Short mmCIF file of C-alpha atoms in Angstrom, two decimals:
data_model
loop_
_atom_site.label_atom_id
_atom_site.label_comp_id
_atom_site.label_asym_id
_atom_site.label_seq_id
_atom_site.Cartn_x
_atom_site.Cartn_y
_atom_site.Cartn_z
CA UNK A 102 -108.37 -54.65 73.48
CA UNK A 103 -110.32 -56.68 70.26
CA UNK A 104 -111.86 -59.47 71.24
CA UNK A 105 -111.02 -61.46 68.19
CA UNK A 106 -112.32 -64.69 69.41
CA UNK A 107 -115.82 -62.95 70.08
CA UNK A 108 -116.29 -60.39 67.34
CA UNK A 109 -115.23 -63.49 64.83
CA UNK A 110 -118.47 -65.64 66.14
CA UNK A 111 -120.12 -62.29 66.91
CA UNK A 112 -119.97 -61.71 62.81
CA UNK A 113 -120.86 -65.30 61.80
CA UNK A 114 -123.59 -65.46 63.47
CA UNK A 115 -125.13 -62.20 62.56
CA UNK A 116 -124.43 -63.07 58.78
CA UNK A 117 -125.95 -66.51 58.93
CA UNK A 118 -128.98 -64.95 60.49
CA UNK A 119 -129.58 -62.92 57.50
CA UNK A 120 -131.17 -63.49 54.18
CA UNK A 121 -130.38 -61.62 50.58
CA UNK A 122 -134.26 -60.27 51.02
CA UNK A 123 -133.41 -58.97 54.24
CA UNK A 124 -130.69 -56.41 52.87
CA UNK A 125 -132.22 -56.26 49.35
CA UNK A 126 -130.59 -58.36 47.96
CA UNK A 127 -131.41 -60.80 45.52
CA UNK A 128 -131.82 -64.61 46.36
CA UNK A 129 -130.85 -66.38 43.22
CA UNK A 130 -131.79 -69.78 42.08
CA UNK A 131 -128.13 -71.94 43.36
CA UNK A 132 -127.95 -70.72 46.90
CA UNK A 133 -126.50 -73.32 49.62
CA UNK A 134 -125.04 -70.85 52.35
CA UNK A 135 -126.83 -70.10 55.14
CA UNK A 136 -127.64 -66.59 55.35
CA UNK A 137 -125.08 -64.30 53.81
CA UNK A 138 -122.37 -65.09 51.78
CA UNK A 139 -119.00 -62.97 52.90
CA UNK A 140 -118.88 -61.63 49.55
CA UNK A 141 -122.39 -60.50 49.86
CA UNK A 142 -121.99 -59.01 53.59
CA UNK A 143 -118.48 -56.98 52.39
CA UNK A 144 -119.93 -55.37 49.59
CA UNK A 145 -123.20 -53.99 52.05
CA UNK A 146 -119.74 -52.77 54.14
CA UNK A 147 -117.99 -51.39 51.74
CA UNK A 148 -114.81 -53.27 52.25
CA UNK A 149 -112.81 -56.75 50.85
CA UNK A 150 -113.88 -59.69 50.86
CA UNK A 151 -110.60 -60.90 52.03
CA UNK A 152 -110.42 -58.14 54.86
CA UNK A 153 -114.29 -59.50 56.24
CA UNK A 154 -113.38 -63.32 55.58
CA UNK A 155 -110.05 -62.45 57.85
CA UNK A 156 -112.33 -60.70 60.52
CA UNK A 157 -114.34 -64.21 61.08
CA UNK A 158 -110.94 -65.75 60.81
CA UNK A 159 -110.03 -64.12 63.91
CA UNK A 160 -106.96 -62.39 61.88
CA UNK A 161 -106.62 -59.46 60.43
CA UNK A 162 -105.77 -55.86 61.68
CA UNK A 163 -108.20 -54.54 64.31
CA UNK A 164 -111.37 -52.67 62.90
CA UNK A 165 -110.95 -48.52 63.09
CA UNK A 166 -114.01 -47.41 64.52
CA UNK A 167 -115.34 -46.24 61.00
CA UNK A 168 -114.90 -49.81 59.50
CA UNK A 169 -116.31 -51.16 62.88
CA UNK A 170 -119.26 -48.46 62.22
CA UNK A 171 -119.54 -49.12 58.55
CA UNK A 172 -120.02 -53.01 59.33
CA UNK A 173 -122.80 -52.43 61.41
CA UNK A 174 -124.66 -51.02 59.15
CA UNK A 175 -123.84 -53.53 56.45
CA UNK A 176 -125.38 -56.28 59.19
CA UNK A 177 -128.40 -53.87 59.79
CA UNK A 178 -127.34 -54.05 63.52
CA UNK A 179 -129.29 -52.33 66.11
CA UNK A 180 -128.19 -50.01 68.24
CA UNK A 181 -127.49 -52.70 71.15
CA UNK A 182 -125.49 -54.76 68.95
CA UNK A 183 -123.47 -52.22 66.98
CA UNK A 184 -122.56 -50.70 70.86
CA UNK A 185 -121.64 -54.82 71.55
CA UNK A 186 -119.46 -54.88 68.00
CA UNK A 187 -117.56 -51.85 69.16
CA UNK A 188 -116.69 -53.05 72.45
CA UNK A 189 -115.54 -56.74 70.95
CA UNK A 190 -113.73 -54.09 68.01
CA UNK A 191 -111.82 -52.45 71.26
CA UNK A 192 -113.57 -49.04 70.79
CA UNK A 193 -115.83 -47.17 72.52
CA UNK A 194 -119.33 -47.28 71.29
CA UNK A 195 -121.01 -44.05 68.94
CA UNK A 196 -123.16 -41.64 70.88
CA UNK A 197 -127.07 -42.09 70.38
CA UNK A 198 -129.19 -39.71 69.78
CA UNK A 199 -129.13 -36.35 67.27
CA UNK A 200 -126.35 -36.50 66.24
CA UNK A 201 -125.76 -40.42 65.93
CA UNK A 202 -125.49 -41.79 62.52
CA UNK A 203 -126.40 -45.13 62.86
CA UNK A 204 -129.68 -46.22 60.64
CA UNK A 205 -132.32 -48.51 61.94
CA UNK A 206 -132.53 -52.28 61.01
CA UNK A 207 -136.13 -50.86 60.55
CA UNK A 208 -135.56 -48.06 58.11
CA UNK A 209 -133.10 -49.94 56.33
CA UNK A 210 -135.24 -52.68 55.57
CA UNK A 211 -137.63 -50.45 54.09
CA UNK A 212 -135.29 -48.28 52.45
CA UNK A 213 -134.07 -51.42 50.29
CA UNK A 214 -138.08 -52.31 49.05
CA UNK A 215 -137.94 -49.06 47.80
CA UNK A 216 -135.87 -49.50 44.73
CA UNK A 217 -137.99 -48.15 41.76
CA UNK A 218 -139.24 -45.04 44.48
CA UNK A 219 -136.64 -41.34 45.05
CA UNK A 220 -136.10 -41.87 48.68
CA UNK A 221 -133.60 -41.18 51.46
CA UNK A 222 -132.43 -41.10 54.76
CA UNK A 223 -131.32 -37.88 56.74
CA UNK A 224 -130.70 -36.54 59.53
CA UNK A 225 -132.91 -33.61 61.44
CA UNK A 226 -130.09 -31.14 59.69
CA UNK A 227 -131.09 -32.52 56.85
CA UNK A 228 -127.61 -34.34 56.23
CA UNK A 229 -128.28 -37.74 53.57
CA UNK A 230 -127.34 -40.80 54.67
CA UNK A 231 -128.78 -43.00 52.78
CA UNK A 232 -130.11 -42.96 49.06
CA UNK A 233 -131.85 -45.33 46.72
CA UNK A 234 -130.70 -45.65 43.30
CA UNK A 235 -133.68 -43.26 41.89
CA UNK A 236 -133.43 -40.73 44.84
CA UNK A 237 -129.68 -40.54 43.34
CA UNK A 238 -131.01 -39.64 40.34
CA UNK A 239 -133.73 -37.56 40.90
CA UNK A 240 -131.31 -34.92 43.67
CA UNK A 241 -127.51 -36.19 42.98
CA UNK A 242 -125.42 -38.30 45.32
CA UNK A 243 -125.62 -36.29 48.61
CA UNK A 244 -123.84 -38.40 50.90
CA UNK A 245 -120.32 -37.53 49.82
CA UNK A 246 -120.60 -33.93 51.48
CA UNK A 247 -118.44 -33.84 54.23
CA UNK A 248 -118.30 -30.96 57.21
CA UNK A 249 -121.48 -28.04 57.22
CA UNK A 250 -121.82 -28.92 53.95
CA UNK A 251 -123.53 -32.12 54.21
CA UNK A 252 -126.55 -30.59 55.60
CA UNK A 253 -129.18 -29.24 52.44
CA UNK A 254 -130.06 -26.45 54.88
CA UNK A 255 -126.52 -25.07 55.14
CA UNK A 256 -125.41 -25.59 51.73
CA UNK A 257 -128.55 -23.42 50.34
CA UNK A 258 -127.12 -20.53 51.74
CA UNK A 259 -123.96 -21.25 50.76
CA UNK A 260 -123.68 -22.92 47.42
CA UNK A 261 -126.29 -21.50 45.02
CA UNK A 262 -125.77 -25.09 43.39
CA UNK A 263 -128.13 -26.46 46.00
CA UNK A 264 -130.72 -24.44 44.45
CA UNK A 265 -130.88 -25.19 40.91
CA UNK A 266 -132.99 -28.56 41.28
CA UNK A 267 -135.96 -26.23 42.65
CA UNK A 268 -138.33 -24.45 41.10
CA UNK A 269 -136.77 -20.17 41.48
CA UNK A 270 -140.99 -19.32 42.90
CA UNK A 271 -139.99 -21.79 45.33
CA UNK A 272 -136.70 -20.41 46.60
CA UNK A 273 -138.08 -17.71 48.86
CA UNK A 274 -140.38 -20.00 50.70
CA UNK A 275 -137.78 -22.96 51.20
CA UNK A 276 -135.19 -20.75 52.16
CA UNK A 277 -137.95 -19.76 55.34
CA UNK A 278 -137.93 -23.40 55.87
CA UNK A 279 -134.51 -24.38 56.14
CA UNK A 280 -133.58 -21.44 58.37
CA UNK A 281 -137.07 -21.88 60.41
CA UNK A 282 -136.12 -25.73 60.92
CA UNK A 283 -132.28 -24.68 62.29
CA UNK A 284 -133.88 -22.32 64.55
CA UNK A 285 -136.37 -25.17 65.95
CA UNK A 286 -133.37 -27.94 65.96
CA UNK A 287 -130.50 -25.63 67.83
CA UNK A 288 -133.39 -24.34 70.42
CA UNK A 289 -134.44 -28.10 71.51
CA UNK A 290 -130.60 -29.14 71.45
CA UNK A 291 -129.55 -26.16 73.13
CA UNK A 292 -126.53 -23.81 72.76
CA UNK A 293 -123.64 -26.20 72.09
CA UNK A 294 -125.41 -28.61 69.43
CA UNK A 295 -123.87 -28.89 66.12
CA UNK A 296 -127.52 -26.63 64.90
CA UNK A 297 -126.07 -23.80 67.14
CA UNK A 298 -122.79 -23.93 65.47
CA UNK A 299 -124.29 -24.19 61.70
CA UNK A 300 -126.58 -20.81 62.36
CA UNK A 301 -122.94 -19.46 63.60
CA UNK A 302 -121.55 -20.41 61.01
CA UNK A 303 -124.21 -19.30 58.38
CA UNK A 304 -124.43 -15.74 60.12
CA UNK A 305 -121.38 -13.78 59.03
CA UNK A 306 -121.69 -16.22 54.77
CA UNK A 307 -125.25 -14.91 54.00
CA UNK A 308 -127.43 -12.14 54.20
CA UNK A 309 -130.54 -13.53 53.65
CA UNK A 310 -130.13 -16.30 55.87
CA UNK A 311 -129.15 -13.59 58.70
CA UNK A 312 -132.13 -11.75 57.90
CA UNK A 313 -134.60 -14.87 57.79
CA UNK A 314 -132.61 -15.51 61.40
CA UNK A 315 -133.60 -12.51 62.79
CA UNK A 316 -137.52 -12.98 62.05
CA UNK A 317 -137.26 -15.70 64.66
CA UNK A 318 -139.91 -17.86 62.58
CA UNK A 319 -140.29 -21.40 63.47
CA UNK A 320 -142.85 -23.98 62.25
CA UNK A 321 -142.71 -23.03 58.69
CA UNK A 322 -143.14 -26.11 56.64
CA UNK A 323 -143.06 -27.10 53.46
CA UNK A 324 -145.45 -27.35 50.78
CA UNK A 325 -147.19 -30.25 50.10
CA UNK A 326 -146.02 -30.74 46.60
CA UNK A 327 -142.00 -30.57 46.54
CA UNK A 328 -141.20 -29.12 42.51
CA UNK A 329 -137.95 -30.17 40.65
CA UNK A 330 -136.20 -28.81 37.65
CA UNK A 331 -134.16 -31.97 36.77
CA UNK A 332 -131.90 -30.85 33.55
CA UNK A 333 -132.59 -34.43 31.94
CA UNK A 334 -136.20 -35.47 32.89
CA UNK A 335 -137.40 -31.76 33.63
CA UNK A 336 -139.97 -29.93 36.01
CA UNK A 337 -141.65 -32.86 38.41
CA UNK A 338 -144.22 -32.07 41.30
CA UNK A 339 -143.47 -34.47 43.85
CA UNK A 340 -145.09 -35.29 47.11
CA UNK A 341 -142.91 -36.20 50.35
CA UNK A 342 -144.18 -38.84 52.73
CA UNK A 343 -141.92 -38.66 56.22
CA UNK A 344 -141.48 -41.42 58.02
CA UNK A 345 -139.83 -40.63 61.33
CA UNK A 346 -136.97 -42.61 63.57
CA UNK A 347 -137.98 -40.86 67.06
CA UNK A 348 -134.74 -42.68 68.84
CA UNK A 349 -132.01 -41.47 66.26
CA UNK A 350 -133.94 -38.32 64.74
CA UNK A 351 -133.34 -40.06 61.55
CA UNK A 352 -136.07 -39.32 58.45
CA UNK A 353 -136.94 -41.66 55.58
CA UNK A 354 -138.66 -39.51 52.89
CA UNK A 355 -140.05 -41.00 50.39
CA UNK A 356 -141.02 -38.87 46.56
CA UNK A 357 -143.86 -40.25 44.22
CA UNK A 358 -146.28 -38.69 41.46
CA UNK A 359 -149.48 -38.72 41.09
CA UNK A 360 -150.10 -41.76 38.76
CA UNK A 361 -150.52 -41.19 35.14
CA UNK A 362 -149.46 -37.56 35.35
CA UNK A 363 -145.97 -36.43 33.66
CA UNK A 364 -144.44 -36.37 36.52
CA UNK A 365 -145.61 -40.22 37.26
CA UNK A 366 -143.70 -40.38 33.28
CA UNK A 367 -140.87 -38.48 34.18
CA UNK A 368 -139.88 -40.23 36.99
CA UNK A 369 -139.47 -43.36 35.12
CA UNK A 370 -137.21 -42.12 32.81
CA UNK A 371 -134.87 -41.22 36.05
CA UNK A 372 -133.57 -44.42 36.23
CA UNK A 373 -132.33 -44.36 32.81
CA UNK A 374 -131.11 -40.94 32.98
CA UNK A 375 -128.55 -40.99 35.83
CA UNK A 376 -128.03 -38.27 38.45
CA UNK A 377 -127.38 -34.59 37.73
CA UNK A 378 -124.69 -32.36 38.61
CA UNK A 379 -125.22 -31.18 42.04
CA UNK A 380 -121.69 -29.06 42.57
#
């Protein structure tokens, strides 16, 4: 049963205990309100104002689990206090782990300083869950994939749209890393794990993928310098810093350019550009 009483104060509190900064948000010169405003905190969750405002009303319809999941991560909870949320929502908390979706406060936090910088969040299948506004532009919006497809390693076998942002000399060798890191991921979560059921899946759909399967190579990694073909700013040579989440297998990676090269150039004209076609 919803705890109305509690997950009303529950949401109050965590809202007045944040600032604009803390979400990446600007503070503004005329700002009373402690923390938050609602309006602020339901457009990080995607939802109403008068839906969130009802919520700390203690009215309102009772949270599904995706809107109790989705305003978590608008109130950068942690893990312990999105699992408290659920249980005052009446639901069941998430599983942790691989296959949890939950981002850190921590990665969050520096995912929003990184405004003017291509960036993301994935998973270890390599399924986005998190962009910045220049990683949109620089790869498309990737989080709208739903099923196999979310994952970049399963759609490259299957939807030669993945490939047209990378350089064709390129293919060959990424395609060894994206079936090499499915290989590592379903051995270390074992037979049933959702890695297992994506090289299943990707078995009977592609040849070359059941060939690069059957070489058993793991460890292949990619090269140091990641190269685009974006069809507005063109070729870029990008490096990828990883920063890792060790408790959700969650990665932040992070693109820049050498300063002062054309690919430095390039990249600011992204933001002006907008986001290419990625289906």
């Amino acid at each position: 049963m919803i705890d109305r009483t509690g997950l009303a104060e529950f949401l109050r509190r965590r809202r007045e205990s944040l600032q604009p900064e803390d979400v990446g948000l600007p503070r503004g010169r005329r700002r009373r309100t402690s923390g938050l405003r609602r309006e602020e905190v339901a457009a990080l969750c995607h939802m109403s104002t008068d839906y969130y405002a009802r919520l700390e009303r203690r009215r309102g319809p009772q949270p599904s689990e995706q809107m109790a999941a989705s305003i978590a991560q608008g109130l950068h909870l942690s893990l312990e206090e999105r699992d408290h949320l659920f249980r005052l929502a009446g639901h069941r908390p998430p599983p942790r782990g691989a296959d949890g979706e939950h981002v850190s406060p921590g990665l969050l936090r520096i995912l929003d300083r990184l405004a003017d910088t291509p960036a993301e969040i994935v998973t270890e299948l390599g399924e986005t869950l998190r962009q910045t506004p220049l990683g949109v532009a620089l790869t498309g919006d990737t989080t709208g994939y739903t099923g196999p497809a979310r994952s970049i390693g399963y759609r490259w076998f299957t939807d030669p749209a993945a490939r047209r942002l990378y350089a064709p000399e390129d293919h060959a060798h990424l395609s060894r890393v994206f079936a090499s890191g499915l290989r590592r991921v379903a051995t270390l979560r074992g037979p049933g794990s959702r890695a297992a059921r994506f090289a299943d899946l990707l078995l009977p759909l592609s040849e070359e993928f059941r060939t690069l399967w059957n070489e058993h190579e793991v460890g292949v990694r990619p090269r140091e310098l990641k190269r685009f073909l974006h069809p507005e700013a063109g070729p870029l040579e990008l490096a990828c810093q990883t920063l890792v989440d060790p408790e959700q297998s969650h990665l932040l990676l992070v693109y820049t350019a050498v300063p002062g090269s054309e690919s430095h150039e390039r990249l600011r004209l992204l933001s002006v550009i907008g986001a290419p076609a990625t289906r």
